[in-house]
Tab-separated table of C-alpha atoms and ligand atoms in Angstrom:
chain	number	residue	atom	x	y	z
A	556	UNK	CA	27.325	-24.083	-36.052
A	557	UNK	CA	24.479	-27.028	-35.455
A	558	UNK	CA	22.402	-24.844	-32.826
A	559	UNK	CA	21.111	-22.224	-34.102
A	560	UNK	CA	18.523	-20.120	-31.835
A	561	UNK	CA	17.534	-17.876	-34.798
A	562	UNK	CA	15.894	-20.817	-37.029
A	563	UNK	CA	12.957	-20.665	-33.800
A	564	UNK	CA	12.643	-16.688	-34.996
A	565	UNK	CA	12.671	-16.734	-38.623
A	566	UNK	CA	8.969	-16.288	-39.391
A	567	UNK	CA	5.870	-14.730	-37.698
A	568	UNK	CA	4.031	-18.484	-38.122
A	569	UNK	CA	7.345	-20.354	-36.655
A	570	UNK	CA	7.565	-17.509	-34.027
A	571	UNK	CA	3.901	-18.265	-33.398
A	572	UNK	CA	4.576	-21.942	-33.072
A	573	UNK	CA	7.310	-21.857	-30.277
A	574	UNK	CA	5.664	-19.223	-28.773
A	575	UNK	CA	5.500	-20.175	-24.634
A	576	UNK	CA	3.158	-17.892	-23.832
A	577	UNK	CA	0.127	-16.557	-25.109
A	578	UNK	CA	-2.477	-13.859	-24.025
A	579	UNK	CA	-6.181	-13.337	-24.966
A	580	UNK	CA	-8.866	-11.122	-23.808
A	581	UNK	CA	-9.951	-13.942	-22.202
A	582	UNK	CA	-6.866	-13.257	-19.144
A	583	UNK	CA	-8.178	-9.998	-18.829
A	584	UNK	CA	-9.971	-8.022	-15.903
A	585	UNK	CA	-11.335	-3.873	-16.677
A	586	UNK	CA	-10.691	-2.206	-13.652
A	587	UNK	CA	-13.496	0.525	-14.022
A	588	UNK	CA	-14.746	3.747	-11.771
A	589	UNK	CA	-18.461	4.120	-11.149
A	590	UNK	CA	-20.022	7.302	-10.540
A	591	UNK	CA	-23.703	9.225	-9.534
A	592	UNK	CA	-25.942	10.476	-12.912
A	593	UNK	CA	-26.515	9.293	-15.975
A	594	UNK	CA	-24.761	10.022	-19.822
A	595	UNK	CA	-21.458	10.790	-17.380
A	596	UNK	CA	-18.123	10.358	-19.142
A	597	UNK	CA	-15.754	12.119	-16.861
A	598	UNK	CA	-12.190	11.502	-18.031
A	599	UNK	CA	-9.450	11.574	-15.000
A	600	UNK	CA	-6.899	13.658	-15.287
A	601	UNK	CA	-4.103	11.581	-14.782
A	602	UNK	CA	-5.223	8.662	-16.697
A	603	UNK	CA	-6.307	9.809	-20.046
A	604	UNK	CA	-8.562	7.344	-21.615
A	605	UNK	CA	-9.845	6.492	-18.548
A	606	UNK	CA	-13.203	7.730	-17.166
A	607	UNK	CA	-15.565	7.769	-14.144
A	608	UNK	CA	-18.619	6.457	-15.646
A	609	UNK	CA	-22.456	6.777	-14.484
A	610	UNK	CA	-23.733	3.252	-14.327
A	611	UNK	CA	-25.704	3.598	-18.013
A	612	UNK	CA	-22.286	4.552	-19.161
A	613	UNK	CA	-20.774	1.883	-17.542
A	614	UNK	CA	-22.881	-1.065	-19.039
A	615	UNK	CA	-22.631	0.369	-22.369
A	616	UNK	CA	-18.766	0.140	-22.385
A	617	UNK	CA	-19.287	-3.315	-20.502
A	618	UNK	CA	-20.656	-4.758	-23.716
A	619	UNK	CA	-18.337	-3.106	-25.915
A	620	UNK	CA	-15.899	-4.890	-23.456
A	621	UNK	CA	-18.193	-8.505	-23.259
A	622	UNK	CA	-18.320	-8.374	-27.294
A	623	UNK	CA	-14.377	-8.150	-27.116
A	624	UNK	CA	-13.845	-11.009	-25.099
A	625	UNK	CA	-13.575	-9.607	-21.560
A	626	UNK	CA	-15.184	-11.442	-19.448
A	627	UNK	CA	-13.938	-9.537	-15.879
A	628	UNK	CA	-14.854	-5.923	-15.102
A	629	UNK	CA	-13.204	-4.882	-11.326
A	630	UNK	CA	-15.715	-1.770	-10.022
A	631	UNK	CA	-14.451	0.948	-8.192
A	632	UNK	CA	-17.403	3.979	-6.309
A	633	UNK	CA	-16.899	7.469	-6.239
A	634	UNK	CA	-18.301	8.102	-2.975
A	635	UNK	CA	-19.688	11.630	-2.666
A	636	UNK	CA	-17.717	13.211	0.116
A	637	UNK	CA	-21.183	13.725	2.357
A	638	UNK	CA	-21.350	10.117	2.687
A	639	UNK	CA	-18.314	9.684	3.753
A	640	UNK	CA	-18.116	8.926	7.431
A	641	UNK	CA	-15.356	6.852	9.504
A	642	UNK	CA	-17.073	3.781	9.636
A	643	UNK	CA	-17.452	3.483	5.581
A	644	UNK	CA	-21.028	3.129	6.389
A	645	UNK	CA	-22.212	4.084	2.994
A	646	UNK	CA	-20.319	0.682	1.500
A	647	UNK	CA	-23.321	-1.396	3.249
A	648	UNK	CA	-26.541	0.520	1.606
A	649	UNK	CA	-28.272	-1.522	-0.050
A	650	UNK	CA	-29.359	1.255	-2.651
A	651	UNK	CA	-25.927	2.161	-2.871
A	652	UNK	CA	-23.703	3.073	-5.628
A	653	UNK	CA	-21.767	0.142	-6.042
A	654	UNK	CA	-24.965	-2.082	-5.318
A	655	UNK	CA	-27.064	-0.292	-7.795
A	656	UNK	CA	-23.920	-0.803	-10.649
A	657	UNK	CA	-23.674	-4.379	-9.464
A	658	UNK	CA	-27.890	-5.002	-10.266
A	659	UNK	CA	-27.493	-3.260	-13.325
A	660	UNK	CA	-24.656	-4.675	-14.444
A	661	UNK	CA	-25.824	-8.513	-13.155
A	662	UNK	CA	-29.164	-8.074	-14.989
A	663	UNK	CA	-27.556	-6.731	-18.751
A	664	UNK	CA	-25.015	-8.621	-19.085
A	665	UNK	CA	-25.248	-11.654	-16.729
A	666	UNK	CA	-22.199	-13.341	-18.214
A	667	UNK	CA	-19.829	-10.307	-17.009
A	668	UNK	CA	-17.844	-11.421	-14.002
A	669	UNK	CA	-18.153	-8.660	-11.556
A	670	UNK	CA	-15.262	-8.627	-9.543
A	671	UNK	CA	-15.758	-5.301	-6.165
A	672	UNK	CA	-13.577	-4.502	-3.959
A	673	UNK	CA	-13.227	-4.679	-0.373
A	674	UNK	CA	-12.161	-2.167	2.031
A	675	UNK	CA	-13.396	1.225	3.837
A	676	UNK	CA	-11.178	3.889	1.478
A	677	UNK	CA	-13.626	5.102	-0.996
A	678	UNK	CA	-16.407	5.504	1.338
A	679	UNK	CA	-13.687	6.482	4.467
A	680	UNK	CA	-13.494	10.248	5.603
A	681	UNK	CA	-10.249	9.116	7.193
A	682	UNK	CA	-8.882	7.590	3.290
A	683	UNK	CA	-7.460	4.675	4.831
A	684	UNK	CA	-8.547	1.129	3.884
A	685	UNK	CA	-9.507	0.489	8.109
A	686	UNK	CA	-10.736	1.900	11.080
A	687	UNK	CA	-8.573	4.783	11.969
A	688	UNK	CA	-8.218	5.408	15.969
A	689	UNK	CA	-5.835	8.157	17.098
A	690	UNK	CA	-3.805	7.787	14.202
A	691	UNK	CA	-3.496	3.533	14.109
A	692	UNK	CA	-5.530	1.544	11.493
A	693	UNK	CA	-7.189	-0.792	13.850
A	694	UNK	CA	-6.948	-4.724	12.689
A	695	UNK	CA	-9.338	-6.795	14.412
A	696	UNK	CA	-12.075	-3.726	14.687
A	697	UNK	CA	-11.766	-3.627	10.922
A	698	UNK	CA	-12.491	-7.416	10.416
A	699	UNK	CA	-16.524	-7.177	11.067
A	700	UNK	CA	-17.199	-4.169	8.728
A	701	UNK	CA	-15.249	-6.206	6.092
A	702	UNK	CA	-17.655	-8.683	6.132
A	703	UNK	CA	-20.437	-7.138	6.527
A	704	UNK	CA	-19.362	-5.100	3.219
A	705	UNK	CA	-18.700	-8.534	1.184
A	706	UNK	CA	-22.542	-10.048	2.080
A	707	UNK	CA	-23.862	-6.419	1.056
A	708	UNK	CA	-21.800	-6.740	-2.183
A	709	UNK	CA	-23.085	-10.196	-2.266
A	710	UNK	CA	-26.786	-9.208	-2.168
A	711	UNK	CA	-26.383	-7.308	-5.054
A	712	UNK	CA	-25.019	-10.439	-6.911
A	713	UNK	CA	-21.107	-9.680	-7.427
A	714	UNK	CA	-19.469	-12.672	-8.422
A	715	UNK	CA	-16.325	-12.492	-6.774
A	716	UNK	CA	-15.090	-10.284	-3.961
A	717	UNK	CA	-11.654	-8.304	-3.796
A	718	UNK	CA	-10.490	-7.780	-0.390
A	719	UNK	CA	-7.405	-5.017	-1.107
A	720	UNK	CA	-7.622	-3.750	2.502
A	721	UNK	CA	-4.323	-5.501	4.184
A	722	UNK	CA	-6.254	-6.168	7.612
A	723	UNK	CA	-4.808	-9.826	8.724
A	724	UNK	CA	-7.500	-12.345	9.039
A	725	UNK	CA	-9.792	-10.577	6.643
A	726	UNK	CA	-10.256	-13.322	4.144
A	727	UNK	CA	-11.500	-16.214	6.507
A	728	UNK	CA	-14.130	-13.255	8.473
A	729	UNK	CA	-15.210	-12.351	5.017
A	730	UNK	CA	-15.406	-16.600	4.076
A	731	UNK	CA	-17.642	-17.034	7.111
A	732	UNK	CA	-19.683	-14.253	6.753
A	733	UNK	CA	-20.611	-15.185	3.274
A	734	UNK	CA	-20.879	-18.955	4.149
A	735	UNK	CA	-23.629	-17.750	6.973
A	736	UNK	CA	-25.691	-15.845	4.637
A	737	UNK	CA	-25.789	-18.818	2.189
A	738	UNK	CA	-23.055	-17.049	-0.143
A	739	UNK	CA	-21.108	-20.043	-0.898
A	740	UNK	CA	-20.292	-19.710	-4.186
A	741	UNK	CA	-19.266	-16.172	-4.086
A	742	UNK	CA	-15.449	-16.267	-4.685
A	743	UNK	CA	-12.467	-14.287	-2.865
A	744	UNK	CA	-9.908	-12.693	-4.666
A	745	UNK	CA	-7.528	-11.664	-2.106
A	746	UNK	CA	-5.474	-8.901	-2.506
A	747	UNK	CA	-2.427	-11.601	-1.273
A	748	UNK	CA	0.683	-9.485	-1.817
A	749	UNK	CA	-0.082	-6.080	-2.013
A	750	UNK	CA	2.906	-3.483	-1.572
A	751	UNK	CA	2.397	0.279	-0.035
A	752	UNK	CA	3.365	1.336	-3.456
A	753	UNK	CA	3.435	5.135	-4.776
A	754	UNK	CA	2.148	3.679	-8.603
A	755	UNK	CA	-1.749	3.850	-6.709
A	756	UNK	CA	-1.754	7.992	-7.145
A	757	UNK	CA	-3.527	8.390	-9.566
A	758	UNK	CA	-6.088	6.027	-8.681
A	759	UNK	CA	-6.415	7.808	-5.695
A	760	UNK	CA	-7.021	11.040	-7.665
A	761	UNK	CA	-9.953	8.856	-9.226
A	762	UNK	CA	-11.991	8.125	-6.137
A	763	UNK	CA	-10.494	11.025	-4.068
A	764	UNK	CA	-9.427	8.549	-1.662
A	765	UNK	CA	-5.934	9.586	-0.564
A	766	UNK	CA	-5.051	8.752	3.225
A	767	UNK	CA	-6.450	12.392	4.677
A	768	UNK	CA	-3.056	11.560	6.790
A	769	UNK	CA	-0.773	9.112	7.557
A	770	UNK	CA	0.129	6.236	5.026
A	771	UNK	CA	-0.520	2.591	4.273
A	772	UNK	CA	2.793	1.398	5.068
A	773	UNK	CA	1.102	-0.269	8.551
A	774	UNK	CA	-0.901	-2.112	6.612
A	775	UNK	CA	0.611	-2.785	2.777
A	776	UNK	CA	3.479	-4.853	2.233
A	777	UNK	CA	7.211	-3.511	2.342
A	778	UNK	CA	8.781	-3.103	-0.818
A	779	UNK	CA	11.763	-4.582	0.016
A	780	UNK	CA	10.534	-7.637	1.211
A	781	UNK	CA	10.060	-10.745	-0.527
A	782	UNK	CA	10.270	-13.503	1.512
A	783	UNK	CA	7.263	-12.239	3.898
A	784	UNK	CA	5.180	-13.078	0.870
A	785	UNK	CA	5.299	-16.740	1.702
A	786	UNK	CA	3.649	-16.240	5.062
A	787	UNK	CA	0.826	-14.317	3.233
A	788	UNK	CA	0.222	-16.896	0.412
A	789	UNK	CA	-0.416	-19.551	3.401
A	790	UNK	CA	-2.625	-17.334	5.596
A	791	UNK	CA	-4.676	-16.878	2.756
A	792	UNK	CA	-4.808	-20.006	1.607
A	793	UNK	CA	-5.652	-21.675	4.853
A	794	UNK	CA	-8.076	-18.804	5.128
A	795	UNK	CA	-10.341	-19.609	1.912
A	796	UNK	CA	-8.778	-17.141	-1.203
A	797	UNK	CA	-9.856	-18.677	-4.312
A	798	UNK	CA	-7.685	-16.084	-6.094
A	799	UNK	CA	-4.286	-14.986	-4.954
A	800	UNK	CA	-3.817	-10.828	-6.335
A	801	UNK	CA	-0.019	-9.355	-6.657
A	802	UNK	CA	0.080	-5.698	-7.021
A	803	UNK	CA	1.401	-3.721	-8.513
A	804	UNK	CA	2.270	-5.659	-11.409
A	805	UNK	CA	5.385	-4.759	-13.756
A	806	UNK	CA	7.587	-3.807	-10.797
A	807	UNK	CA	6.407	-7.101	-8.837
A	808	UNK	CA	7.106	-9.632	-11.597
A	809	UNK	CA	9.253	-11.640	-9.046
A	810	UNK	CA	6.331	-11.935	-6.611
A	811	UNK	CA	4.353	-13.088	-9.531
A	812	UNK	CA	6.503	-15.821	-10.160
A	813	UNK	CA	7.220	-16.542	-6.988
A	814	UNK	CA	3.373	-16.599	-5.984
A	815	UNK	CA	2.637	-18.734	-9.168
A	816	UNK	CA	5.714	-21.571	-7.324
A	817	UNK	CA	4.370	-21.388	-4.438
A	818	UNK	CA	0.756	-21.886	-5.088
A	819	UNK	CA	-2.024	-24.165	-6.957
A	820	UNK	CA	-4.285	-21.455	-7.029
A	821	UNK	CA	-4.852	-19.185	-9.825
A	822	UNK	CA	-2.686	-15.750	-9.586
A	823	UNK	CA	-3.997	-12.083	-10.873
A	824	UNK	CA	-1.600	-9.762	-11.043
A	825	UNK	CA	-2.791	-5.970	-11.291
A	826	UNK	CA	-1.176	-3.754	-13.572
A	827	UNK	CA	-2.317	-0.463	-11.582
A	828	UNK	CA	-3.175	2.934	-12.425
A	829	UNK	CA	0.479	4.314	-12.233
A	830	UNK	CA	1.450	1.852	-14.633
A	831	UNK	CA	-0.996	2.816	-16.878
A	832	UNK	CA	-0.242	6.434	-16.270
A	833	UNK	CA	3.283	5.764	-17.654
A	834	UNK	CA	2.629	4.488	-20.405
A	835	UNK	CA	-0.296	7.519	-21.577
A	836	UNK	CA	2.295	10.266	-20.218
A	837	UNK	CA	5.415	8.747	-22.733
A	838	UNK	CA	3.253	8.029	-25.567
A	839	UNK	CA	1.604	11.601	-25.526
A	840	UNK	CA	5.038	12.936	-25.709
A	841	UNK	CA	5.980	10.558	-29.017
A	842	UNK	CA	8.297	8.518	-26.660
A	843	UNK	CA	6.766	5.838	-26.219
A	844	UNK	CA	4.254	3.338	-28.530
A	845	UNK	CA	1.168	2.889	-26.069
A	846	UNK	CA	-0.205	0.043	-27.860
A	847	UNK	CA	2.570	-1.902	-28.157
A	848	UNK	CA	3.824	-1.455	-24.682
A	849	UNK	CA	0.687	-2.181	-23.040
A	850	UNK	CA	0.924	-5.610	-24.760
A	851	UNK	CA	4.071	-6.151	-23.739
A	852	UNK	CA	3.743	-5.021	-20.548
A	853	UNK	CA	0.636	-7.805	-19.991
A	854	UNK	CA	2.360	-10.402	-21.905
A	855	UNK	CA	5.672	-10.284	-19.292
A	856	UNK	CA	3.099	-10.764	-16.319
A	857	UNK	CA	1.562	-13.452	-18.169
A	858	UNK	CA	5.163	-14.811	-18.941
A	859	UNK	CA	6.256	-14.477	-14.793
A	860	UNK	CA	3.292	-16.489	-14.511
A	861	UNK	CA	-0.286	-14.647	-13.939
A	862	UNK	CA	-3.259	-16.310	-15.025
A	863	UNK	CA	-5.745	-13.060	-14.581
A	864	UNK	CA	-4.269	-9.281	-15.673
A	865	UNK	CA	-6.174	-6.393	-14.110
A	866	UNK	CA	-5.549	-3.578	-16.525
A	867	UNK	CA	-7.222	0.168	-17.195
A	868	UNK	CA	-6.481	-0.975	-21.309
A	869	UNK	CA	-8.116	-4.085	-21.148
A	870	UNK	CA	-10.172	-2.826	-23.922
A	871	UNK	CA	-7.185	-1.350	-26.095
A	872	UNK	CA	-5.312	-4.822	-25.367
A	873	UNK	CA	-8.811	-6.535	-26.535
A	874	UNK	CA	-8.891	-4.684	-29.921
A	875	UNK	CA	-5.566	-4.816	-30.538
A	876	UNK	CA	-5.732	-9.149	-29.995
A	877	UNK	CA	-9.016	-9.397	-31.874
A	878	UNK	CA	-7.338	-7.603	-34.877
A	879	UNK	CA	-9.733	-4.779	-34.532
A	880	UNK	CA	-6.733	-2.088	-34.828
B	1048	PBG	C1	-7.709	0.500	-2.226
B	1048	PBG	C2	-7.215	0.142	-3.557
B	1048	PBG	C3	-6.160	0.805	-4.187
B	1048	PBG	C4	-6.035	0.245	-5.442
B	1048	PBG	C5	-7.007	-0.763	-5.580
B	1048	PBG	N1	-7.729	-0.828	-4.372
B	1048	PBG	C6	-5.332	1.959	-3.738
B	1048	PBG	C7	-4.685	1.934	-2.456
B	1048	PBG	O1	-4.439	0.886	-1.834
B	1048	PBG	O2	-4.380	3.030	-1.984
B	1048	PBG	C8	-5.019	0.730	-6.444
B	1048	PBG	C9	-5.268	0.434	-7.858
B	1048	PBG	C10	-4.464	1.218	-8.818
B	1048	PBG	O3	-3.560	2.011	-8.484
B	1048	PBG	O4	-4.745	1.048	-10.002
B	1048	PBG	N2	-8.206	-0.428	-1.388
């Protein structure tokens, strides 16, 4: 035999070597949930580990996270259900949850890149990402609130903002809308190919933002479709993305590659809360090794070629790269 495949696999430092892909804290964004109070660590249920934090909480695991190398922290509200209203109208106060986490956040650690999300669920009575009008999830209705929630994330210096609403034509109304207010360097990571997926429950448990009825198959991608994908990487190009998002992640590593071939821009690919719920549930029944399947896990999406991983163990995967476990 002259070829040999096992000579590239005889030694951690040869393995090392040949090793085509590599992943650092560096690739990775915390997707974290804010909530009211201070000192609040409220673990959820169905992701254990993971915790609604009051915003003092929040920036004290944010520079656990910084010191680790992550560099990306995605922020998530609880909206109390009293200000929750059809319109989202809470998402634009200025004195706001999210805005007040943003300042803080912004002023301690001013190298964190705070990544929020756009759309109406958390602050929604309706739990839909849009307008909801006898039972339809108005489009172009949506498109101005949208915007007007980017510039108010804007205000309160986020660095990037996450449309994951679905609306078409949301990216370029939210590109404008920042451009008029003088917001041109805030950047767009659009939610590009994001599936009506049943991994989002227990994030949904987190905010309490389940559609109140209905679903989000109007408005999120079809599972069985990957060709559509193509027409939604162009729109949001043309539109002004900066980022292009695939979600969910592990299921979805085709659209990851075939975002990453049919794009120059850099891809994020979100390893969501079901995912992450998967893992916990197997590994707290001795099936499963969490550790080393969360690194595996992030490593394949960084293999099918994402640049940026949104995961809840962004800090596990941190200590576990820096050696710290
Ligand atoms: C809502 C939003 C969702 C997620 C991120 N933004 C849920 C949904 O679309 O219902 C899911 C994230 C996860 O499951 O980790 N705009």
């Amino acid at each position: 035999m002259i070829d040999r495949p096992r000579r590239n696999r005889v030694s951690p430092g040869i393995r090392d070597l040949v090793a085509e892909t590599r992943l650092t804290p560096a690739n990775l964004v915390w997707p974290a949930f804010v909530t009211e109070g201070s000192g609040v660590r409220d673990e959820i249920s169905s992701m254990p580990g993971i915790f609604r934090f009051s915003i003092d909480e929040l920036v004290r695991e944010l520079t656990r996270a910084h010191v680790l190398g992550v560099q990306g922290v995605a922020l998530f509200p609880v909206i109390e259900n009293n200000l929750k209203d059809p319109t989202g109208k809470e998402s634009l106060n200025p004195d706001g949850l999210l805005q007040r986490a943003i300042r803080n956040i912004k002023s301690n650690l001013p190298g964190m890149v705070v990544i929020t999300d756009v759309a109406l669920d958390p602050y929604s009575s309706d739990g839909h990402d849009g307008l909801v009008m006898d039972g339809e999830i108005l489009n172009d209705e949506t498109l101005p609130l949208l915007a007007k929630m980017a510039v108010a994330q804007a205000r309160a210096g986020t660095d990037v903002v996450a449309p994951s609403d679905m609306m078409d034509g949301r990216v370029l109304a939210i590109r404008e809308a920042l451009d008029a207010e003088g917001f041109t360097k805030v950047g767009i990571c659009s939610y590009c190919l994001k599936y009506a997926s049943a991994f989002y429950g227990p994030f949904r448990d987190a905010l309490d933002s389940a559609p109140r009825g209905g679903d989000k198959k109007t408005y999120q991608m079809d599972v069985r479709n990957q060709r559509e994908a193509l027409r939604e990487i162009e729109l949001d190009e043309a539109e002004g993305a900066d980022w292009l998002l695939v979600k969910p992640g592990l299921p979805f590593l085709d659209m990851i590659r075939l975002a990453r071939e049919n794009s120059a821009l850099p891809i994020a690919a979100y390893h969501v809360s079901g995912e992450y719920a998967m893992l916990k549930a197997a590994a707290a029944k001795g099936w499963l090794d969490y550790e080393q399947c969360l690194l595996e896990s992030l490593m394949c999406m960084r293999r099918a070629g994402a640049d940026i991983l949104f995961t809840y163990g962004a800090l596990d995967a941190a200590e576990l790269l820096q050696g710290n476990r």
